[in-house]
Short mmCIF file of C-alpha atoms in Angstrom, two decimals:
data_model
loop_
_atom_site.label_atom_id
_atom_site.label_comp_id
_atom_site.label_asym_id
_atom_site.label_seq_id
_atom_site.Cartn_x
_atom_site.Cartn_y
_atom_site.Cartn_z
CA MET Q 1 -11.14 191.84 60.37
CA SER Q 2 -7.80 190.26 59.41
CA ASP Q 3 -4.53 191.49 60.87
CA THR Q 4 -2.62 193.26 58.08
CA ARG Q 5 0.19 194.67 60.18
CA PRO Q 6 3.66 194.42 58.62
CA PRO Q 7 5.70 191.60 60.13
CA LEU Q 8 8.15 192.50 62.88
CA ILE Q 9 11.56 191.21 61.73
CA GLY Q 10 14.52 191.12 64.08
CA ILE Q 11 18.00 191.88 62.70
CA SER Q 12 21.07 190.57 64.51
CA CYS Q 13 23.52 193.19 65.72
CA CYS Q 14 27.29 193.17 66.02
CA THR Q 15 29.16 194.82 68.86
CA THR Q 16 31.71 197.53 68.28
CA GLN Q 17 33.59 200.05 70.35
CA ILE Q 18 33.28 203.76 69.54
CA GLY Q 19 35.53 205.71 71.84
CA PRO Q 20 35.06 204.40 75.38
CA HIS Q 21 31.55 203.05 74.76
CA PRO Q 22 30.30 199.72 73.37
CA PHE Q 23 27.61 199.88 70.68
CA HIS Q 24 25.24 197.37 69.06
CA MET Q 25 24.81 197.95 65.33
CA ALA Q 26 23.64 196.51 62.02
CA GLY Q 27 24.38 197.60 58.47
CA ASP Q 28 22.03 199.92 56.63
CA LYS Q 29 21.72 197.48 53.69
CA TYR Q 30 20.24 194.75 55.91
CA ILE Q 31 17.75 197.15 57.44
CA LEU Q 32 16.69 198.33 53.99
CA GLY Q 33 16.53 194.72 52.80
CA VAL Q 34 13.97 193.94 55.50
CA LEU Q 35 12.02 197.14 54.83
CA GLN Q 36 12.09 197.21 51.02
CA GLY Q 37 12.65 193.57 50.10
CA ALA Q 38 10.70 191.67 52.75
CA GLY Q 39 8.15 194.40 53.50
CA GLY Q 40 8.77 194.10 57.22
CA LEU Q 41 9.34 196.40 60.17
CA PRO Q 42 13.04 196.12 61.08
CA VAL Q 43 13.97 195.80 64.75
CA LEU Q 44 17.61 195.54 65.86
CA ILE Q 45 18.43 192.68 68.24
CA PRO Q 46 21.31 193.60 70.56
CA ALA Q 47 24.12 191.10 71.08
CA LEU Q 48 23.54 190.62 74.80
CA GLY Q 49 24.16 186.88 75.02
CA ASP Q 50 22.44 185.19 77.93
CA GLN Q 51 21.13 188.55 79.18
CA LEU Q 52 18.66 188.50 76.28
CA PRO Q 53 15.40 186.65 77.09
CA LEU Q 54 15.20 184.62 73.89
CA GLU Q 55 11.79 183.05 74.40
CA ALA Q 56 10.14 186.39 75.21
CA LEU Q 57 11.80 187.87 72.12
CA LEU Q 58 10.63 185.06 69.85
CA ASP Q 59 7.08 185.42 71.17
CA ARG Q 60 7.02 188.91 69.66
CA LEU Q 61 8.97 188.49 66.41
CA ASP Q 62 7.61 187.32 63.06
CA GLY Q 63 11.02 186.65 61.51
CA LEU Q 64 14.78 186.92 62.01
CA LEU Q 65 17.53 188.09 59.68
CA PHE Q 66 21.08 187.11 60.64
CA THR Q 67 23.45 189.55 58.97
CA GLY Q 68 26.92 189.50 57.53
CA SER Q 69 29.74 191.02 59.53
CA PRO Q 70 33.49 191.75 59.45
CA SER Q 71 33.84 189.34 62.37
CA ASN Q 72 34.14 185.54 62.27
CA VAL Q 73 32.48 182.95 64.49
CA GLU Q 74 34.97 181.89 67.14
CA PRO Q 75 36.29 178.46 66.05
CA HIS Q 76 35.86 176.83 69.46
CA HIS Q 77 32.13 176.71 68.65
CA TYR Q 78 32.84 174.07 65.97
CA SER Q 79 36.03 172.52 67.44
CA GLY Q 80 38.14 174.28 64.83
CA PRO Q 81 41.79 175.31 65.13
CA ALA Q 82 42.65 178.68 66.62
CA SER Q 83 42.14 181.64 64.30
CA GLU Q 84 45.03 183.49 62.69
CA PRO Q 85 46.36 186.31 64.91
CA GLY Q 86 44.40 189.51 64.36
CA THR Q 87 41.17 187.77 63.28
CA HIS Q 88 38.16 189.85 64.24
CA HIS Q 89 35.79 188.01 66.58
CA ASP Q 90 32.57 189.06 68.31
CA PRO Q 91 31.93 186.64 71.18
CA GLN Q 92 28.83 188.52 72.34
CA ARG Q 93 27.27 188.07 68.92
CA ASP Q 94 28.15 184.35 68.94
CA ALA Q 95 26.56 184.00 72.38
CA THR Q 96 23.39 185.63 71.07
CA THR Q 97 22.93 184.30 67.54
CA LEU Q 98 23.86 180.63 67.92
CA PRO Q 99 21.18 179.81 70.53
CA LEU Q 100 18.74 182.24 68.90
CA ILE Q 101 18.99 180.43 65.54
CA ARG Q 102 18.24 177.06 67.14
CA SER Q 103 15.34 178.42 69.17
CA ALA Q 104 13.84 180.32 66.23
CA VAL Q 105 13.78 177.27 63.97
CA GLU Q 106 12.35 175.14 66.76
CA ARG Q 107 9.64 177.74 67.42
CA GLY Q 108 8.70 178.08 63.74
CA VAL Q 109 10.01 181.64 63.33
CA PRO Q 110 11.15 182.29 59.71
CA VAL Q 111 14.92 182.72 59.41
CA LEU Q 112 17.20 184.16 56.72
CA GLY Q 113 20.97 183.97 57.28
CA ILE Q 114 23.36 186.01 55.13
CA CYS Q 115 27.15 185.53 54.95
CA ARG Q 116 28.17 185.40 58.66
CA GLY Q 117 24.54 184.54 59.38
CA PHE Q 118 24.81 181.62 56.94
CA GLN Q 119 27.98 180.47 58.69
CA GLU Q 120 26.29 180.86 62.09
CA MET Q 121 23.44 178.65 60.96
CA ASN Q 122 25.85 175.90 59.93
CA VAL Q 123 27.73 176.13 63.24
CA ALA Q 124 24.51 176.35 65.31
CA PHE Q 125 23.36 172.98 63.94
CA GLY Q 126 26.71 171.22 64.30
CA GLY Q 127 28.67 172.03 61.15
CA SER Q 128 32.18 173.44 60.74
CA LEU Q 129 33.87 176.16 58.68
CA HIS Q 130 36.90 176.71 56.51
CA GLN Q 131 38.42 179.79 58.09
CA ARG Q 132 40.50 180.74 55.03
CA LEU Q 133 39.02 179.32 51.84
CA HIS Q 134 41.84 180.72 49.70
CA GLU Q 135 44.29 178.52 51.61
CA ALA Q 136 42.21 175.33 51.41
CA GLY Q 137 43.70 174.45 48.03
CA ARG Q 138 40.59 173.52 46.08
CA PHE Q 139 38.38 176.60 45.93
CA SER Q 140 38.26 179.59 43.63
CA GLU Q 141 38.82 183.10 45.00
CA HIS Q 142 35.69 184.11 46.90
CA ARG Q 143 37.00 187.26 48.56
CA GLU Q 144 36.14 190.75 47.36
CA ASP Q 145 38.80 193.15 46.08
CA THR Q 146 38.65 195.82 48.77
CA SER Q 147 40.61 198.24 46.57
CA GLN Q 148 37.56 198.49 44.29
CA PRO Q 149 34.47 200.65 44.89
CA LEU Q 150 31.47 198.99 46.54
CA GLU Q 151 29.61 198.77 43.23
CA VAL Q 152 32.38 196.49 41.95
CA GLN Q 153 32.79 194.52 45.19
CA TYR Q 154 29.07 193.68 45.31
CA ALA Q 155 28.66 192.98 41.59
CA PRO Q 156 27.82 189.40 40.54
CA VAL Q 157 31.04 187.48 39.93
CA HIS Q 158 30.17 183.80 39.62
CA GLU Q 159 27.31 181.41 39.01
CA VAL Q 160 25.64 179.03 41.41
CA ARG Q 161 23.68 175.92 40.49
CA ILE Q 162 20.40 175.78 42.37
CA GLU Q 163 19.41 172.33 43.54
CA PRO Q 164 16.17 171.16 41.91
CA GLY Q 165 13.15 170.68 44.15
CA GLY Q 166 14.57 172.67 47.05
CA LEU Q 167 13.36 175.80 48.82
CA LEU Q 168 15.41 178.14 46.66
CA ASP Q 169 14.24 176.44 43.47
CA ARG Q 170 10.58 176.67 44.54
CA GLU Q 171 10.74 180.27 45.66
CA THR Q 172 12.82 181.73 42.82
CA GLY Q 173 12.08 179.44 39.87
CA CYS Q 174 15.75 179.63 38.87
CA SER Q 175 18.06 176.73 38.03
CA THR Q 176 21.17 178.94 38.07
CA ALA Q 177 21.93 182.47 39.22
CA GLN Q 178 24.76 184.98 39.19
CA ILE Q 179 25.79 186.11 42.67
CA ASN Q 180 28.28 188.37 44.40
CA SER Q 181 31.06 186.94 46.55
CA LEU Q 182 32.62 188.73 49.52
CA HIS Q 183 33.68 186.06 51.98
CA THR Q 184 36.85 184.52 53.34
CA GLN Q 185 35.20 181.67 55.26
CA GLY Q 186 32.88 178.94 54.00
CA VAL Q 187 31.23 175.65 54.84
CA ASP Q 188 33.64 172.81 55.57
CA ARG Q 189 31.38 170.14 57.09
CA LEU Q 190 27.69 170.78 56.46
CA ALA Q 191 25.65 170.35 59.63
CA PRO Q 192 23.34 167.36 59.92
CA GLY Q 193 19.82 168.36 58.98
CA LEU Q 194 20.85 171.06 56.52
CA GLN Q 195 19.98 170.61 52.85
CA PRO Q 196 22.22 172.13 50.13
CA GLU Q 197 20.29 174.64 48.04
CA ALA Q 198 22.98 176.20 45.81
CA VAL Q 199 26.52 175.18 44.90
CA ALA Q 200 29.36 177.16 43.28
CA PRO Q 201 31.30 175.77 40.30
CA ASP Q 202 34.18 174.84 42.63
CA GLY Q 203 31.84 172.69 44.78
CA LEU Q 204 31.45 175.15 47.66
CA ILE Q 205 27.98 175.11 49.24
CA GLU Q 206 26.59 178.62 48.83
CA ALA Q 207 23.08 178.12 50.24
CA PHE Q 208 21.23 175.62 52.42
CA SER Q 209 17.87 175.16 54.11
CA VAL Q 210 16.91 173.48 57.38
CA ARG Q 211 15.14 170.20 56.63
CA SER Q 212 13.17 170.07 59.88
CA ALA Q 213 11.95 173.67 59.75
CA SER Q 214 8.20 174.17 59.65
CA THR Q 215 8.63 177.47 57.79
CA PHE Q 216 11.20 179.43 55.78
CA ALA Q 217 14.73 178.75 57.08
CA LEU Q 218 17.42 179.57 54.51
CA GLY Q 219 21.07 180.54 54.67
CA VAL Q 220 22.97 182.10 51.75
CA GLN Q 221 26.68 182.84 51.57
CA TRP Q 222 26.26 185.79 49.21
CA HIS Q 223 24.65 189.19 49.85
CA PRO Q 224 21.11 189.37 48.39
CA GLU Q 225 20.36 192.47 50.47
CA TRP Q 226 22.62 194.58 48.22
CA LYS Q 227 20.31 196.86 46.19
CA VAL Q 228 17.68 194.18 46.63
CA THR Q 229 14.97 195.94 44.65
CA GLU Q 230 17.21 196.10 41.56
CA ASN Q 231 18.04 192.38 41.37
CA PRO Q 232 15.06 190.08 40.61
CA PHE Q 233 16.75 186.95 41.99
CA TYR Q 234 17.75 188.63 45.25
CA LEU Q 235 14.32 190.21 45.56
CA ARG Q 236 12.56 186.84 45.21
CA ILE Q 237 14.55 185.54 48.19
CA PHE Q 238 13.53 188.49 50.35
CA LYS Q 239 9.92 188.35 49.19
CA ALA Q 240 9.71 184.64 50.06
CA PHE Q 241 11.17 185.40 53.49
CA GLY Q 242 8.75 188.31 53.92
CA ASP Q 243 5.77 186.15 52.90
CA ALA Q 244 6.69 183.60 55.59
CA CYS Q 245 7.01 186.40 58.14
CA ARG Q 246 3.62 187.82 57.09
CA ALA Q 247 2.03 184.41 57.50
CA ARG Q 248 3.32 184.29 61.06
CA ALA Q 249 2.24 187.86 61.75
CA ALA Q 250 -1.30 187.06 60.54
CA ARG Q 251 -1.78 184.30 63.07
CA PRO Q 252 -4.14 185.10 65.95
CA ARG Q 253 -2.41 186.64 68.92
CA GLY Q 254 -1.49 184.00 71.48
CA LEU Q 255 -0.62 181.29 68.97
CA HIS Q 256 3.01 182.39 68.88
CA GLU Q 257 3.35 181.51 72.53
CA GLN Q 258 2.01 177.98 71.88
CA ASP Q 259 4.60 177.01 69.23
#
């Protein structure tokens, strides 16, 4: 009898302080994206850095979603200049996600990176980031208007051109798409081994895949998890991710450990 269990999909957590206590947390929209869009069982991965046994974790997971976050990757991870004073960082998350991304791809665990997760993927494989796109002098405004309600902030605001023949092209069947845009940072130098998958009209890379990956490994700068079941393009991304996770979940027990 075949194994039809839903795939177990890990979701990266951020750290935050509530009163005197530290917490590990992930946004509701990412959890619902895994449940409703990918058809997986969401499991939160705490940002414990080197206290987290990565190999034991990857033996049990069928996929990983790296979420967006209010925090930025600390620039020392890509030899960037110091951040502006007051920039929100989460060093425990960096210490968890950067090695976890590399190990997951190496082990053949499907990966989807969103916003900060997209930026983490680029940094994990040796790329760098623009910390303030609006000050770089050649990009359109990619930040959200925080004075507007969420429905407006997460509404599609610009087009991306999807690279022909790539992962995103194959899985969605789209040559262009309208996406939301809620980010201050973006790709500066694309990491070696990453393949552009979608590009904004101003030339900014908005999605990439990992060339060497044996399974689904995609990063997107926008937020496809937002009301994923109501947007066919976003839903196709999550379904493709979920299909890859299901394929891993269906493998005989014990094969995960031999990757």
